[in-house]
CSV table of C-alpha atoms in Angstrom, one decimal:
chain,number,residue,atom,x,y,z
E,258,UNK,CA,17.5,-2.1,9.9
E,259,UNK,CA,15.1,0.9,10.8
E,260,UNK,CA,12.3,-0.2,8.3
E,261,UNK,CA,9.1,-1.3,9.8
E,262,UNK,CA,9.1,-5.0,10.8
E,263,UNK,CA,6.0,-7.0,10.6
E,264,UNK,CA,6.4,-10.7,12.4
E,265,UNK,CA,5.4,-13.5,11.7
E,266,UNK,CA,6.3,-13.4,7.4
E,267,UNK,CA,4.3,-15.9,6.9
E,268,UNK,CA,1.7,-17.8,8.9
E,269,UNK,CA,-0.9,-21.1,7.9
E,270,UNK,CA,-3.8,-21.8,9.9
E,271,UNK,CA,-7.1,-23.9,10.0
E,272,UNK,CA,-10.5,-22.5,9.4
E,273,UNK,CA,-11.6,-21.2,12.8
E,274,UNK,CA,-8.5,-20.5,14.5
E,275,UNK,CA,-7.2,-17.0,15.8
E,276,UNK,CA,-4.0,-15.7,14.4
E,277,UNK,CA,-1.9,-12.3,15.6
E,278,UNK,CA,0.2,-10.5,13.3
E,279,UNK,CA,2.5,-7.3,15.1
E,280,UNK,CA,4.0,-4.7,13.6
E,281,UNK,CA,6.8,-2.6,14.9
E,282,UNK,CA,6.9,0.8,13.1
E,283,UNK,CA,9.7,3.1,12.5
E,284,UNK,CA,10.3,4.2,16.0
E,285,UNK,CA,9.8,7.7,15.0
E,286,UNK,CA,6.8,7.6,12.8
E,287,UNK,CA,3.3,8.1,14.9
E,288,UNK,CA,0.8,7.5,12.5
E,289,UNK,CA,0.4,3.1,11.7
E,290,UNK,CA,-2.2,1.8,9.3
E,291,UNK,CA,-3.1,-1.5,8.2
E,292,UNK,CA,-3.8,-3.3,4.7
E,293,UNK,CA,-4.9,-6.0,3.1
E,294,UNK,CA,-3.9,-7.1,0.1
E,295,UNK,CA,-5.3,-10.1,-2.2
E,296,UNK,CA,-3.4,-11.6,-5.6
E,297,UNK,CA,-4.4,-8.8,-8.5
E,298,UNK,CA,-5.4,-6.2,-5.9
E,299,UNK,CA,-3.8,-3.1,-4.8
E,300,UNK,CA,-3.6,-2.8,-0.9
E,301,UNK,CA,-6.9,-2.2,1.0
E,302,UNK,CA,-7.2,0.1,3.7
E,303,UNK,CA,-8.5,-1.1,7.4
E,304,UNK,CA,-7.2,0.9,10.2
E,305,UNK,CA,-5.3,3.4,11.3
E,306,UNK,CA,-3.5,4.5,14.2
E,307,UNK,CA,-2.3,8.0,15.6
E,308,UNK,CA,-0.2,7.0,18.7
E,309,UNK,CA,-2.4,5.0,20.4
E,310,UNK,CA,-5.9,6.1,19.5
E,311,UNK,CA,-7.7,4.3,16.9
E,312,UNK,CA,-9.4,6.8,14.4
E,313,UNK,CA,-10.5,4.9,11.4
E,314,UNK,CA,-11.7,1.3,10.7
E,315,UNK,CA,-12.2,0.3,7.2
E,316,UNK,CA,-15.7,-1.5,7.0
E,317,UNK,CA,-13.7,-4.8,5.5
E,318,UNK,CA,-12.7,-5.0,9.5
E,319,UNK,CA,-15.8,-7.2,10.4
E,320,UNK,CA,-16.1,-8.4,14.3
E,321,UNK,CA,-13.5,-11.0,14.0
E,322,UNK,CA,-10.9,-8.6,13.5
E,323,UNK,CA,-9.3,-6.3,16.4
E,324,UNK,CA,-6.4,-4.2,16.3
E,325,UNK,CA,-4.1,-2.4,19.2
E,326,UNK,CA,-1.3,0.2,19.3
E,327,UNK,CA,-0.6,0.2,22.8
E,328,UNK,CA,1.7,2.7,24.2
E,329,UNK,CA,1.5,4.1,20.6
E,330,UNK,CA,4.2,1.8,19.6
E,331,UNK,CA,4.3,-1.4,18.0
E,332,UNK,CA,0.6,-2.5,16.5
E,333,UNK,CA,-0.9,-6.1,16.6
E,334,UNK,CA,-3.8,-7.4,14.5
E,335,UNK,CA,-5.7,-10.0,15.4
E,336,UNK,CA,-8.3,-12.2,13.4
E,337,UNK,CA,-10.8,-14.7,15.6
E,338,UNK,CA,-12.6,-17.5,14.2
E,339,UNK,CA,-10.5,-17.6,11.0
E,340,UNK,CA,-12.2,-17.7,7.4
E,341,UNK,CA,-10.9,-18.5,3.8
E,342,UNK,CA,-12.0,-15.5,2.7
E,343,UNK,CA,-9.4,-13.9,4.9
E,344,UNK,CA,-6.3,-16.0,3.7
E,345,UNK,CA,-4.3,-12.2,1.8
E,346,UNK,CA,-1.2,-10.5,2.9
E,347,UNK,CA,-1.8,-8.1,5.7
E,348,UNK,CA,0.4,-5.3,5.4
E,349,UNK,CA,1.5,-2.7,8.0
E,350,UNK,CA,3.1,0.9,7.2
E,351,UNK,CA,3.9,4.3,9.4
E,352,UNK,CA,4.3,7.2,8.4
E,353,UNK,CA,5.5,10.7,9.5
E,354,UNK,CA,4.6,13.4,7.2
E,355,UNK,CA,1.9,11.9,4.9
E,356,UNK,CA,4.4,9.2,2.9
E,357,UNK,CA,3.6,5.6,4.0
E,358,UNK,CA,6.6,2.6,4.3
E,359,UNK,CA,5.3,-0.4,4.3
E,360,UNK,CA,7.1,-3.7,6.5
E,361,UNK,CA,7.7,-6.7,4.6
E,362,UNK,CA,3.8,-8.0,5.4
E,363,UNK,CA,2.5,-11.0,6.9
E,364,UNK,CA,1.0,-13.6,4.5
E,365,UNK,CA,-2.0,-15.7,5.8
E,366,UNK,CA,-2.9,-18.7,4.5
E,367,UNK,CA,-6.5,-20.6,5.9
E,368,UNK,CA,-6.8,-24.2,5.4
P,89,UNK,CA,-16.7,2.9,-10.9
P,90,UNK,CA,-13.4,2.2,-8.6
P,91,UNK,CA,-12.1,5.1,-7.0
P,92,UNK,CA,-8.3,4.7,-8.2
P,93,UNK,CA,-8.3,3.3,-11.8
P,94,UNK,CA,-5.3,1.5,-14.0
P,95,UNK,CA,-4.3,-0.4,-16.8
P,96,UNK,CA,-3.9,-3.5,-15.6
P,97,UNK,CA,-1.4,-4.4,-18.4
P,98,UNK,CA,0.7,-6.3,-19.0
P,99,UNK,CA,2.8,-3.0,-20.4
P,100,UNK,CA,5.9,-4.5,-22.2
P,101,UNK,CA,8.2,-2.1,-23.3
P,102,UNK,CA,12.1,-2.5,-25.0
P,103,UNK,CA,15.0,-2.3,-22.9
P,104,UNK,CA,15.8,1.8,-22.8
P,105,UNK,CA,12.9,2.9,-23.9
P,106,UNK,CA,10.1,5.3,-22.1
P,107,UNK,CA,7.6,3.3,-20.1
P,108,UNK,CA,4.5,5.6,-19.1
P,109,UNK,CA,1.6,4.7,-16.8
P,110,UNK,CA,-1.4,6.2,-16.2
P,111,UNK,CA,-3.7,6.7,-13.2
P,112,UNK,CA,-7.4,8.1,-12.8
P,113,UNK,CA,-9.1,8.9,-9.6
P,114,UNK,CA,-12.8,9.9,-8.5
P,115,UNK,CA,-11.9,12.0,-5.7
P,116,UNK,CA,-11.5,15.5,-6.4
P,117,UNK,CA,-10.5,16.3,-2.9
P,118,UNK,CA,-7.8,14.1,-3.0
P,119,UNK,CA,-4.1,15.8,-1.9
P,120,UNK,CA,-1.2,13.4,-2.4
P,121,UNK,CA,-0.7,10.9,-5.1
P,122,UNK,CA,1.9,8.2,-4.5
P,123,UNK,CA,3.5,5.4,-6.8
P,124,UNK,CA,4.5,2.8,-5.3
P,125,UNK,CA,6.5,-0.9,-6.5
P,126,UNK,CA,5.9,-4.1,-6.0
P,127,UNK,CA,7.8,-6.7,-6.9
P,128,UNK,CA,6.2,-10.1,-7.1
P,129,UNK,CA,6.0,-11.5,-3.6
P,130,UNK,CA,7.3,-8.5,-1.7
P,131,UNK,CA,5.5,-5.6,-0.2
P,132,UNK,CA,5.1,-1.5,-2.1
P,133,UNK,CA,8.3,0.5,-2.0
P,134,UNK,CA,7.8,4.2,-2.2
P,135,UNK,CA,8.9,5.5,-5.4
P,136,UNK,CA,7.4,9.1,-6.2
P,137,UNK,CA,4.9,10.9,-4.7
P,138,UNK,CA,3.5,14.2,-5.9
P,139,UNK,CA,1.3,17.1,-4.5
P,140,UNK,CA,1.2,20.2,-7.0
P,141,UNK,CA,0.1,20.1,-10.5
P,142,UNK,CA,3.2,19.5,-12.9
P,143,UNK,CA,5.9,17.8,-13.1
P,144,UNK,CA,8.4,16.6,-10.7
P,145,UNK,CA,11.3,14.3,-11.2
P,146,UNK,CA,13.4,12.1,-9.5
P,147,UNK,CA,16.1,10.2,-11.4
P,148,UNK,CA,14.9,8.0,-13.8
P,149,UNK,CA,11.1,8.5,-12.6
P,150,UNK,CA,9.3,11.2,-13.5
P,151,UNK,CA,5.7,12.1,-12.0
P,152,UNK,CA,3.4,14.0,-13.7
P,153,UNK,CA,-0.2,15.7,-11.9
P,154,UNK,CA,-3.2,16.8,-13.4
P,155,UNK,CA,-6.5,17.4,-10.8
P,156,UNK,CA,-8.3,19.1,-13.2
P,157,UNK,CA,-8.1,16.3,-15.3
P,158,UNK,CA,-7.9,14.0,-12.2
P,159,UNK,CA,-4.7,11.9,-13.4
P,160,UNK,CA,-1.3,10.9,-12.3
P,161,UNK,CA,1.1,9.5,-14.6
P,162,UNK,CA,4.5,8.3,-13.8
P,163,UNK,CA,7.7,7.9,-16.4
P,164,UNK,CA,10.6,6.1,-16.3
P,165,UNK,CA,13.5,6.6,-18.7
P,166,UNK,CA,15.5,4.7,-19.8
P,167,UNK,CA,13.7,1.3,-18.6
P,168,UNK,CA,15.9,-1.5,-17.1
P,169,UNK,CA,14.7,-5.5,-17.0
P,170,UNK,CA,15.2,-4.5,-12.9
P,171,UNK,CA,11.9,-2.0,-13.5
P,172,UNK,CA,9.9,-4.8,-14.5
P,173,UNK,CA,7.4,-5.2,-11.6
P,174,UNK,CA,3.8,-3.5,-10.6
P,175,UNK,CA,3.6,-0.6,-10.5
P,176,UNK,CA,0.6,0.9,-7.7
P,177,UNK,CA,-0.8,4.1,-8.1
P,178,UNK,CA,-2.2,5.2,-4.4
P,179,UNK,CA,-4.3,8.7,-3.4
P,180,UNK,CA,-4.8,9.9,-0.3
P,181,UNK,CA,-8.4,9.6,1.4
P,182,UNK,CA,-9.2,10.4,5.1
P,183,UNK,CA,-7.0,10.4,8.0
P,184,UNK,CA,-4.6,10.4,4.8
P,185,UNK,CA,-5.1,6.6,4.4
P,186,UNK,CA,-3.9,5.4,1.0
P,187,UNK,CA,-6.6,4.4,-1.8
P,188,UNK,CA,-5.1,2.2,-4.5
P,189,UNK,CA,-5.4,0.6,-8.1
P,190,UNK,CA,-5.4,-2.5,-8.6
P,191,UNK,CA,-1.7,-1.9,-10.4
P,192,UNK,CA,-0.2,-1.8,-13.8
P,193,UNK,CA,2.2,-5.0,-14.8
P,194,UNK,CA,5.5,-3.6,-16.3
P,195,UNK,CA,7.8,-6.0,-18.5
P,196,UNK,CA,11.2,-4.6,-19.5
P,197,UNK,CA,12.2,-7.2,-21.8
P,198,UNK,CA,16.2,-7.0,-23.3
């Protein structure tokens, strides 16, 4: 399978914890962006990636969140001090030539 | 007002029939205008995405662009019970990061 790949699918965690979600793009695609997306909602933008270089953060990505694309290859995002408010699916997609693919997303669940 | 805007639905149309949704957007400088699929539970699939004013088909799908009137449409003939999903109109903004609706609920029912 050469889609993007997003690990873990799902993941449940208490209020205040710090959880890590990767994604591995399509090895080809340079350009990785991250979404969020609640029940009714279309995706929400919050970062993007060109290799390594972050050039965009959404202003949803408050302190607690951090994101990496080391070696301009796969992409982790990480929340800290974990909220309700944040329990959504977190979707990663790449992209080559302006059309995105999404990965399978991560759901998060907050206790 | 929301920067990508859709009937939410639900939009119930009869097995083989012509199911049409609509998309506004603010953003006249937008470039490329993207439908994407979602099925309940699973992540958007790419289904059509269109840059010029016009038409442009694709199977079953047909998208359809006007940016003077700032709307995207999309078509499908010939609807199947396996169309029935939402259906996420996206535009580009910067850094070509996607801007989406909220999504329009299509029922194919037999």
């Amino acid at each position: 399978d050469t889609g993007v790949s997003q690990n873990p699918r799902h993941k449940i965690t208490k209020r205040g914890q710090n959880v890590t979600f990767r994604c591995d793009p399509i090895s080809e695609h340079n350009r990785l962006y991250w979404y969020r997306q609640t029940l009714g909602q279309g995706p929400e933008f919050l970062t993007y990636f060109q290799n390594e270089a972050q050039l965009e953060k959404s202003r949803l990505l408050s302190d607690r969140f951090s994101a990496e694309r080391p070696k301009g290859s796969f992409s982790t995002l990480e929340i800290q001090r974990t909220e309700q408010g944040d329990s959504a699916m977190y979707l990663c997609a790449s992209s080559l030539e302006g059309r995105q693919f999404f990965g399978p997303g991560t759901r998060l669940t907050v206790l | 007002q929301k920067e990508v805007e859709q009937n939410s639905g639900p939009l119930s149309v009869p097995e083989g029939a012509i199911a049409s949704l609509n998309c506004t957007y603010s953003d006249r400088g937008s470039q490329s205008f993207f439908w994407y699929r979602q099925y309940s539970g699973k992540s958007p699939e790419l289904i059509m995405f269109i840059y010029s004013n016009g038409d442009k088909e694709d199977g079953r799908f047909t998208a359809q662009l006007n940016k003077a009137s700032q709307y995207v449409s999309l078509l499908i003939r010939d609807s199947q019970p396996s169309d029935s999903a939402t259906y996420l109109c996206a535009v580009t903004g910067g850094y070509n990061k996607l801007i989406f609706g909220a999504g329009t609920r299509l029922a194919v029912h037999p």
